[in-house]
Structures are given as C-alpha cells and as structure tokens.
Amino acid sequence: MDLRFDVVVIGGGHAGAEAAAAAARCGARTLLLTHRLDALGEMSCNPAIGGVGKGHLVREVDALDGLMGRAADAAGIHFKLLNRSKGPAVRGPRAQADRGLYRRAIRALLEETLGLTLRAGVAEGLERGVDGGIDAVLTGDGARIACGAVVVTAGTFLRGEIHLGPERQPAGRHGDPASLGLALSLAALGLPVRRLKTGTPPRLDGRTIDWAAVEPQPGDDPAEPLSWMTERITGPQVSCGITATTPETHAIIRANLGRAPVHSGQIQGPGPRYCPSIEDKVVRFAERERHQIFLEPEGLDDPTVYPNGISTSLPRDVQDAVIASIPGLSRARILRHGYAIEYDHLDPRALRPGLEVREVPRLFLAGQVNGTTGYEEAAAQGLLAGINAAHRAGGGREPRVLLRTEAYAGVLVDDLVTQGVTEPYRMLTARAEHRLRLRADNAGLRLTERGIAWGCVGPERAARHRAFARAVEDALARARAELATPAALALAGIPVNQDGIPRSLLEVMALPAAAGPALEAAFPWLRDLPRGVREQLETEALYAPYLSRQAAEFAALEREERLPIPEDVDFASIAGLSTEMRQRLASARPATLGSAGRVPGITPAALVALAGHLRRAHSAARAGAA
Amino acid sequence: MDTIFALATAPGRAAIAVLRLSGPGSREMLAGLCGRLPTPRQASLRRLRDAKGAVLDEALVLWLPGPASYTGEDSAELHLHGGAAVVEGVGAALVALGARPAEAGEFTRRAVLNGRMDLTAAEGVIDLIEAETATQRRQALRLAGGGLAALSASWSDRLADLLARQEALIEFEDEGLPGALEREVAAGIEALAGEMAARLAGDVGGERVREGLSIAILGPPNAGKSSLLNALVGREAAIVSARAGTTRDVVEVRMVLAGLPVVLADTAGLREAADEVEAEGVRRALGRGEEADLVLALLPCDAPPDPATLALLARRPCLVVASKADFGGAGSGGMPAGGLAVSARTGAGMDELRRALEAEVARLAPGAGETLLARPRHRAAIRDALGWLAEASKAPLPELRADALREALRALGRLTGRVGAEEILDRVFAEFCIGK
C-alpha cells in the first residue's frame, strides 16, 4: 500500500492532536497516526488543563485556533481562575475535565477538521531521502506513507519504563506499549537522547471516599471559559475536595523509603521539582507535618478520583497504607496504583526555532519528547510544529516563530532550543521577561492576526477577532485622547491633584480612586462598551505606567530577538570569541542575538563580537545583492 | 538611544584624564558644559561649568559629530585635569544633563553595531574589555569583606531571594505557602532599601578618594621623621638636620599609595618644648596625630622608647617603625612588638614599609581601590536598584512588585552579572514544597 500526505503526525496526545489539526488548518493534507484512535486526547495524568502560566499557553493555543481550550470548555466539570486576587497578567484560567468527555471533544474536533485523516497504526520507522531528510513513514502493518514533513510526538513512549515499587515494565502510558520501533529509528538518526522521570498518584474510587470528612472546593460561578470563542460553560459542574497527609502518613513513607525506586537507585533520571513525589516531599521538607491533597473527580459518570499531591512509586502495599492514613480516605479503594515512569527525551537543543531537527530536514518534534511536561506545553509545541511542518511541506524555508516578547509559546520554544532542559520543563510566568504584556486575557490580540497570516485561523474566529481588535483599538485611542481637567474629575467624585493639568481617561483609569460609577459619570461612553473591550481598557490603564517605563528596554530586547544568526554561521571563524565562548555558542546554536545572550555563561564581550560579525555579514550580503 | 560617557584614560592620578561622551544628546550636553560648541574636530580650550554655573575645570574639548566618530554617533572628548574630584564633578554634571555612565564595552559595542569598526579592530578592543573586567574581578576579590562589589553581590543575592519568594506567591498560590510570606517579602524590601540608601549616603570610601587619606609621622625629636618622609616621597620635601627640633611646623606632602592619593605629614618631635614656637609645633603634631587616618609612629633604635609616642599608639591606628636601624641596637627594652625596622639612610626596610602602608591604605578606604570608571557606574546602578525597590514597596499588585524586584535585580546585575529566571526558580523549589 502506498500513500502520500503533505504532513504525517505520529502520536495522538495533546501535541499530536494540535499538530495534526494545525497542519490541516494551514491547508496541508495531513495524516494523524496513533496506536489507538480511542485514546486520542487522553489525559494520562491529572485531568486538569490550564493554571498559572499553563492557562496562558492554552489561551495562546486558542488564539491560533487550536483545540485545547474549546475541548476543555466542552468537557470541563470544575473551573477556577487562579490568582483571581492578583492582577490580570498573572491570572490563570484552569479547568478540570471529564476525561471521557475531553477525549470525545478532541476526537470530534479532529474529525471535523478538513484535510485531516485519522489512522490507527504503529510507526515503525522513518525513511530518509538523499538529503538526509525524512521522505516517508513506515508503519507496523507494512505501509509506506510518503510525506513532505513529519511531526513526531512520542510523549513518554520512547524506551518508557514504569516503576511501581520493585516492579518494572516497559510501557508508554499505562496499558500502552512502548514505541520500540520508532525509538530505534530515531536512535539511528543519532540525535542526542537523555533520560527523565515523572510520576503519577494512585487513582481512587470516589464512591469509597468519605466526602463529608474533606473540605469541599467548589468551582467558580460563573465559570471562566478557556477558549475565547466559548460564550459560557453549559456542562454540569462538580465540587472537588481538599484533604492532607498526616504524621502517620509520613511515618509510613519514612519506614519504607528503601523500597521506593527513586531512593533505592532503581530510577536514575531527574524528576520535576515542581511536581515531586510524596516520598520526595517527606524527605526534603521533613519539618512539615502535612501536605495538601486535592481530590479531583475524573468524570461525571466515572467514579475515578485523582488525588493531586501524592504522586508515588512506592510498592502497592505501602500505597494502600498511605491512602488509609489520610483523613477521608481511610476506606478508599485504590483503582490503580501510582507509578513513576522513566523515558527518553531528545535534547531539544538539536531543534531549530520552528521545532525542526537541525540535522534531519522535515522532521519535527513536539511535546514531552522534547523534555517538557504538561498537556499545555505539549499542545503549544504541537501547534507550532504543525504550522511549521505544513509550511515546510509547502516549500517554506524560514521557520514560523513567536518571539519571547510576543508569547509564552515563544518563551517555551526559545528556552527549549537554546537552553535545553535539566528536568521536565513546565511553564511558569516567572520565565517570561515581559509578563505584564503576555496575558491570558490578550492572547488573541497578541497572536490571532499572526495566525490569520499563517493560515491556521478559521474565518469565524478571524472575523470575530478583527471586530474585537478594532473595538479595543478605538476605545484605547479614545481613552488616550479624551482629557478631563482636575476640576471636572473632582466634580465627578474622582479626587486628583488640583494642579490644572488635564488627564487622559487612560491615566485616570489607573488611579485607585477611579471607581466604575464615578468614571462613567465623567466619561459616559464607557457605559456602552462591551464587557471584553472595557476590561482590555482597564487592564491597559492598570499596567500602562509600568510598561512605559520598561519601553526602552523592551525595544532593545525585541531588536536583539529579531537579529538572526544564520544557520550556517561558523562560530570558530568569528574573531574575538574565546574558545570557551565558541564551544558554548556552537552547542546551543542560538537562532538570534537575543537567544545568544541567554545562553548560560556567554559574556557581554562575546555578544559584542558576535553582533559585530552579524552586522558585517549582513551588510556584505546586502552589498552582494545590490 | 541613551547618551553615555566614560573615562577613556586609565583611572587614577594622572596629568590628564580623557572623558568620552557618545550618543544623540552629545551636542546639547557639550554645549551645556562649555557654552559654545567648538569647531568640529578641533581642540579648543573651554571652561566647563555645571548647571549652577560653578566652574568644574578648564579643559581641552573636542566636538566630534557623527558619523565620523569612534562610535559613529555624535561624540565629544573632554581632556580634563586628571584629579579624581574633577572627573567626578564633570561626570556628575553630565548625569545631571541626562547622560549615564557607559556599561563596560558599550562604546565598542556601539562602534561595532554602527559599522564603524571592522572585526580586527573590534577584536583588539574586546581583548581590552576582557582585561579590564578581569582586573575589576581581582580588585573585587581583594576588597572582599568590605568592597562595594562584594556588598552589591550580597545585595543581589538577597534580592534574588526576595524575588523568588514573590514569584512563589504568584505561581503557587494554592500550594500551602507559609502565610507570612507576603509580609516577609515586604519587610525584606524595606531592610534592603534602607541599607542601600545608607550606604549611598555615607560612601566613606568615596570621600577618601576625593580628599586623600591623611597619614601623620610622629615620634620623639630626632627620630628621623623628616628623613623617612623624604625617603618615602623620593625628594627633599622636609628639611633634614641632625639637630633635634628642626621641624617646627607640619610639613605636608601629597603622594600616591595603592593607587590612592595620600597626604603625608611630617611633624615636630614630641618633647617638652624649649620655646613657644616649638611648643606650638608639638601641639600641632599631636593634633595631627589625633585627626590622621593613620599614624606612622617612629621610635629610633638608638634610644629607649618615648612615652609620649607610646601613649599615642594606644589611642590611634598606628604603624610602628623602628628607625635608624643602621645604627644597630634594635630591640632595646620596651620597643613594641611588630615594629618595622627601617633605615632611611641605607634604604633598608623601606620596601617593606611601603608595602605595609599600601595595605593599610587599602584597608582604610574600602571600595576606593575600585577604578574611578567603575565607581559612578556602581553608584548609578545602586541608585537605579534603589528606585525600583521603592517602586516594589508601593506596588499595588503582586506581579508589579515582582516586576519592580526584577528590575532592581537587573540594575544590580550590571555590577554582579545577570541573575536569570532559572536561578530564581531554583531558589523557589529549594525553599518551598511545591507540587500538588
């Protein structure tokens, strides 16, 4: 059987689903190849999407017309806007989803995507062409699928190994086989491979939990949707519960530490520090007497409960004892024990900023295989990899990238391809230098126009976005232009210094004393603004004084981010760079001068030398062209 | 684009110090300093004044309009008299006009970016930048424990901790963080800002650089004080005679020790005076001994220690010198331990004395050993950081406080090197139990 597609996506997790849908939206004839179609959109760990930093990524995926936000809204059973008491820049929308509903939502979105074919099968190998790039994917059932580009989203399936106490078994996700053929094929490409570890808690039968003994945690009402396209959440909502470990729990864990694979030396790969196993927490924070546990229902019709906070790979009998020692869980039945999983990831520094492998043209990697953790991080990479794969298959050469100054997705990819990872990489707002600009609430204003240019945004969103963006722009222009004198403001009940200097509405809105009714009295047209537009105005006003003070630095950074370092630059030939600097740059291969500045250990002097070289090369190229 | 300035000549005492100015504001700032712009590229003598009209210096001024300048921008060179106070004064006037001290290598960076320098030339200059940074690092190490550099490194460390806590509050609100965290951060900001402000206000080392450390040579009559002074400065500054009581007033000589200006004072010998004039001389000598940053106490080897000089040792920071070592008899009863035996006549022990003096001078003026180029840069960075800390204190939202702390850290980073996001996160995860 011989088939041909523009783009083949291997893997149907969060990266794979977004990659396939994005490539197809961009007009590429796309095939999604995955072990099992019924596992499309599987949430293999915590059934929650979003959060601080992660919610920002979901909104960015959504702004480029991706699937994750819409699917989460359709499947969400508990919504919460994190950091509600803080400013809009760090508020993170989060939803807990019904696992089954989420799978169904993703499946439905994929099936309705034009130009996308879904196929169950195992990728056994990658066929390389004369230029060393990928020409075709070979499947387990003997098919050869020719393609213009391939996106591999192998998750933890590469040499995955599950640890549960002394038990070890090769596997990807629970119950799924590890991808040995694909792993061998990727190994044959000679890409740099490293090992990481992550873990998951035991799953409980919600019918055996004493819900009266735990603190209820209801969701927000009204719920804040994850997708900008969702008007409101209509699905039924449930409450979560909060309990905590006890000194008895900790004593049980301490007595059995020697049987934990992480501590017995059975597991070598480093795990994430922000998601430590309960045995790690007990060891590292010995002084704490309790660790919080969130009991998160996995579905409306599914009794499974995810006890968030006690990821573990202790032996089964110890897990049983640990659960029984926790208030509310004394009679809880474990449906499936927790485990740790070790897996291979590819060093993402081998990638170009478009997520294409530098040494293997037309091969794109996205998601956990690049050393990240989290559905949202995977989705954002998948989306960008899909866009770039489609672009590449269509003959495009320059990668389609988002800058750090533009998007969390840009921060994510830049961190990966220039810094690499030392632990599973999770998005945090602290990673973004320009946090006040990169908000969950303005993802569309930041990115949708770009998505339209790239071809990955459908007409419905494009039309709605443009109307909204125009309304915001008009309102902002008016708020900057409209002035009120201190006397007029005082009359309206807004106290300001009576210095005779008129203030713009935008300035007045930044004042803590400028409450809604008083503002509306002074500027009646505010009443007629749609809620979303008004919110953008208020947020811009809130941050404007701070943003303007950082404007010069922001502009300088953006210039450096836009000064590209050619792929074929030979760092050894740049005079003025020490051997150490040459080695550091050659191994990180930063794509821009800005990225070069973030390579660990690079000195300002080395940057000057590099900038000089780039400037010279650039003007030589211009002179040559003229 | 900012307008920047820096000392182009080696810091320290010299006949001439060349200050370079570059950037779009150069024309106006130069006019602000010297009134009328000189003809381009022609050395002209001008009187430099600050905003209040006070004369700063009479200097040779070069106006170098871009693009035909070192950086490719409008530039100027000021050939100042090489005193520390002059350079500082002109620097302060430039800051008042809106310029800022250049970062290390910034002139060259601009030159390269503006295509004014080809690669070979840039390479040479970059070597120089590296050398300069290495020197600064050595100096910072030498001054560890008291130097501004070491101090700013510790500030930077504390600031990174505060930022880590603030970031934890933002990233992990539902992870059971300690309840007092927010208050701790606020208190930490106050404490740090207070220390930085106090340090800026009372920059004692800086004062000493401007005015010079004072060292008084004291001892009994005919101990060889004037001979020692002459031997130290290498010329006949004080009248030397074998007769006791020759120096009746204080003789001052300026010299450079450890790169710092020093005023060395020769005084009348301490004894019961025979006449009014000599008595006044002794009174002044003692007064000098009380005011000096350091006393060189001279006890001749050929006589028993003098009680008046010994009494001074107990009160003031002293370096004890056993003079006339060539006469032998060192170690005569009562000579304080640790005295350096020297002979101004034969030169024996003079090198050791000079080294001991230099060590004392470096100890007395912490931070002052850093280059003059670095010092205004340090102050500007600390002032910047302090401004952001004030911003952090009154920030109405947690993310604005974090942002202000980041900026403060960035400002200090100009002294101590960049502190990246990853390092902040390391601190978060080391301190708090994060992860549900």
mmCIF file of C-alpha atoms in Angstrom, chain A residues 421-557:
data_model
loop_
_atom_site.group_PDB
_atom_site.id
_atom_site.type_symbol
_atom_site.label_atom_id
_atom_site.label_comp_id
_atom_site.label_asym_id
_atom_site.label_seq_id
_atom_site.Cartn_x
_atom_site.Cartn_y
_atom_site.Cartn_z
ATOM 1 C CA VAL A 421 16.241 21.020 29.840
ATOM 2 C CA THR A 422 17.601 19.538 33.049
ATOM 3 C CA GLU A 423 14.239 18.439 34.390
ATOM 4 C CA PRO A 424 10.813 18.109 32.757
ATOM 5 C CA TYR A 425 10.126 21.687 31.658
ATOM 6 C CA ARG A 426 6.995 23.349 32.927
ATOM 7 C CA MET A 427 5.780 26.818 32.034
ATOM 8 C CA LEU A 428 5.793 29.376 34.834
ATOM 9 C CA THR A 429 5.074 33.058 34.460
ATOM 10 C CA ALA A 430 8.440 33.825 36.058
ATOM 11 C CA ARG A 431 10.073 32.551 32.878
ATOM 12 C CA ALA A 432 8.610 35.378 30.791
ATOM 13 C CA GLU A 433 10.576 38.611 30.897
ATOM 14 C CA HIS A 434 7.534 40.574 29.784
ATOM 15 C CA ARG A 435 4.866 39.141 31.983
ATOM 16 C CA LEU A 436 2.772 42.302 32.126
ATOM 17 C CA ARG A 437 2.353 42.211 28.352
ATOM 18 C CA LEU A 438 1.846 38.491 27.860
ATOM 19 C CA ARG A 439 -1.521 37.994 29.483
ATOM 20 C CA ALA A 440 -4.101 35.271 29.200
ATOM 21 C CA ASP A 441 -6.707 37.977 28.530
ATOM 22 C CA ASN A 442 -4.976 39.450 25.488
ATOM 23 C CA ALA A 443 -3.690 36.281 23.794
ATOM 24 C CA GLY A 444 -5.983 36.872 20.834
ATOM 25 C CA LEU A 445 -4.930 40.497 20.453
ATOM 26 C CA ARG A 446 -1.314 39.371 20.532
ATOM 27 C CA LEU A 447 -1.498 36.374 18.253
ATOM 28 C CA THR A 448 -4.650 35.887 16.195
ATOM 29 C CA GLU A 449 -3.642 38.310 13.447
ATOM 30 C CA ARG A 450 -0.390 36.370 13.102
ATOM 31 C CA GLY A 451 -2.366 33.132 12.948
ATOM 32 C CA ILE A 452 -4.504 34.589 10.171
ATOM 33 C CA ALA A 453 -1.347 35.424 8.220
ATOM 34 C CA TRP A 454 -0.027 31.913 8.786
ATOM 35 C CA GLY A 455 -3.313 30.431 7.641
ATOM 36 C CA CYS A 456 -4.105 28.494 10.798
ATOM 37 C CA VAL A 457 -7.056 30.611 11.931
ATOM 38 C CA GLY A 458 -10.504 29.849 10.555
ATOM 39 C CA PRO A 459 -12.825 32.508 9.128
ATOM 40 C CA GLU A 460 -15.226 32.524 12.087
ATOM 41 C CA ARG A 461 -12.556 33.368 14.639
ATOM 42 C CA ALA A 462 -10.829 35.734 12.236
ATOM 43 C CA ALA A 463 -13.986 37.794 11.782
ATOM 44 C CA ARG A 464 -14.807 37.906 15.488
ATOM 45 C CA HIS A 465 -11.219 38.746 16.365
ATOM 46 C CA ARG A 466 -10.974 41.601 13.911
ATOM 47 C CA ALA A 467 -14.167 43.207 15.117
ATOM 48 C CA PHE A 468 -12.992 42.909 18.717
ATOM 49 C CA ALA A 469 -9.466 44.156 17.981
ATOM 50 C CA ARG A 470 -10.869 47.185 16.195
ATOM 51 C CA ALA A 471 -13.213 47.955 19.066
ATOM 52 C CA VAL A 472 -10.353 47.727 21.565
ATOM 53 C CA GLU A 473 -8.104 49.874 19.413
ATOM 54 C CA ASP A 474 -10.794 52.534 19.006
ATOM 55 C CA ALA A 475 -11.570 52.550 22.713
ATOM 56 C CA LEU A 476 -7.883 52.847 23.576
ATOM 57 C CA ALA A 477 -7.355 55.674 21.130
ATOM 58 C CA ARG A 478 -10.333 57.489 22.557
ATOM 59 C CA ALA A 479 -9.214 56.875 26.134
ATOM 60 C CA ARG A 480 -5.800 58.301 25.318
ATOM 61 C CA ALA A 481 -7.195 61.308 23.514
ATOM 62 C CA GLU A 482 -10.031 62.300 25.822
ATOM 63 C CA LEU A 483 -8.913 64.665 28.534
ATOM 64 C CA ALA A 484 -10.593 65.872 31.702
ATOM 65 C CA THR A 485 -9.497 68.732 33.922
ATOM 66 C CA PRO A 486 -8.835 68.116 37.638
ATOM 67 C CA ALA A 487 -11.849 70.276 38.400
ATOM 68 C CA ALA A 488 -14.141 68.176 36.213
ATOM 69 C CA LEU A 489 -12.763 64.997 37.762
ATOM 70 C CA ALA A 490 -13.323 66.292 41.271
ATOM 71 C CA LEU A 491 -16.912 67.109 40.313
ATOM 72 C CA ALA A 492 -17.363 63.511 39.163
ATOM 73 C CA GLY A 493 -16.042 62.301 42.516
ATOM 74 C CA ILE A 494 -12.529 61.356 41.424
ATOM 75 C CA PRO A 495 -10.028 63.175 43.645
ATOM 76 C CA VAL A 496 -6.839 64.219 41.891
ATOM 77 C CA ASN A 497 -4.250 66.931 42.500
ATOM 78 C CA GLN A 498 -5.828 70.264 41.611
ATOM 79 C CA ASP A 499 -2.829 71.260 39.518
ATOM 80 C CA GLY A 500 -4.805 72.332 36.486
ATOM 81 C CA ILE A 501 -3.201 69.669 34.301
ATOM 82 C CA PRO A 502 -5.797 67.724 32.290
ATOM 83 C CA ARG A 503 -5.543 63.917 32.445
ATOM 84 C CA SER A 504 -6.405 61.414 29.762
ATOM 85 C CA LEU A 505 -9.056 58.840 30.543
ATOM 86 C CA LEU A 506 -6.382 56.146 30.397
ATOM 87 C CA GLU A 507 -4.406 57.959 33.097
ATOM 88 C CA VAL A 508 -7.489 58.458 35.216
ATOM 89 C CA MET A 509 -8.433 54.791 34.959
ATOM 90 C CA ALA A 510 -5.085 53.859 36.505
ATOM 91 C CA LEU A 511 -5.964 55.769 39.686
ATOM 92 C CA PRO A 512 -7.106 53.519 42.531
ATOM 93 C CA ALA A 513 -9.806 56.068 43.390
ATOM 94 C CA ALA A 514 -11.377 55.946 39.947
ATOM 95 C CA ALA A 515 -14.274 53.609 40.668
ATOM 96 C CA GLY A 516 -16.672 52.494 37.944
ATOM 97 C CA PRO A 517 -19.684 54.786 38.594
ATOM 98 C CA ALA A 518 -17.559 57.932 39.010
ATOM 99 C CA LEU A 519 -15.634 57.121 35.839
ATOM 100 C CA GLU A 520 -18.836 56.559 33.935
ATOM 101 C CA ALA A 521 -20.169 59.860 35.179
ATOM 102 C CA ALA A 522 -17.115 61.658 33.795
ATOM 103 C CA PHE A 523 -16.912 59.567 30.616
ATOM 104 C CA PRO A 524 -20.454 58.346 29.838
ATOM 105 C CA TRP A 525 -19.424 56.448 26.681
ATOM 106 C CA LEU A 526 -17.714 53.845 28.873
ATOM 107 C CA ARG A 527 -21.190 52.518 29.718
ATOM 108 C CA ASP A 528 -21.733 51.445 26.136
ATOM 109 C CA LEU A 529 -18.511 49.472 25.793
ATOM 110 C CA PRO A 530 -18.877 45.666 25.584
ATOM 111 C CA ARG A 531 -17.513 43.972 28.711
ATOM 112 C CA GLY A 532 -14.447 42.458 26.993
ATOM 113 C CA VAL A 533 -13.461 45.792 25.460
ATOM 114 C CA ARG A 534 -13.895 47.611 28.753
ATOM 115 C CA GLU A 535 -11.728 45.001 30.500
ATOM 116 C CA GLN A 536 -8.924 45.448 27.976
ATOM 117 C CA LEU A 537 -9.093 49.187 28.509
ATOM 118 C CA GLU A 538 -8.905 48.792 32.286
ATOM 119 C CA THR A 539 -6.010 46.354 32.109
ATOM 120 C CA GLU A 540 -4.057 48.545 29.702
ATOM 121 C CA ALA A 541 -4.634 51.500 32.003
ATOM 122 C CA LEU A 542 -3.556 49.488 35.030
ATOM 123 C CA TYR A 543 -0.216 48.470 33.542
ATOM 124 C CA ALA A 544 0.486 51.442 31.255
ATOM 125 C CA PRO A 545 2.675 53.397 33.703
ATOM 126 C CA TYR A 546 4.836 50.329 34.303
ATOM 127 C CA LEU A 547 5.026 49.293 30.676
ATOM 128 C CA SER A 548 6.066 52.736 29.527
ATOM 129 C CA ARG A 549 8.977 52.747 31.965
ATOM 130 C CA GLN A 550 10.199 49.452 30.539
ATOM 131 C CA ALA A 551 9.600 50.512 26.963
ATOM 132 C CA ALA A 552 13.233 51.281 26.113
ATOM 133 C CA GLU A 553 14.484 48.015 27.489
ATOM 134 C CA PHE A 554 11.667 46.156 25.769
ATOM 135 C CA ALA A 555 12.525 47.730 22.424
ATOM 136 C CA ALA A 556 16.202 46.871 22.829
ATOM 137 C CA LEU A 557 15.364 43.274 23.641
#
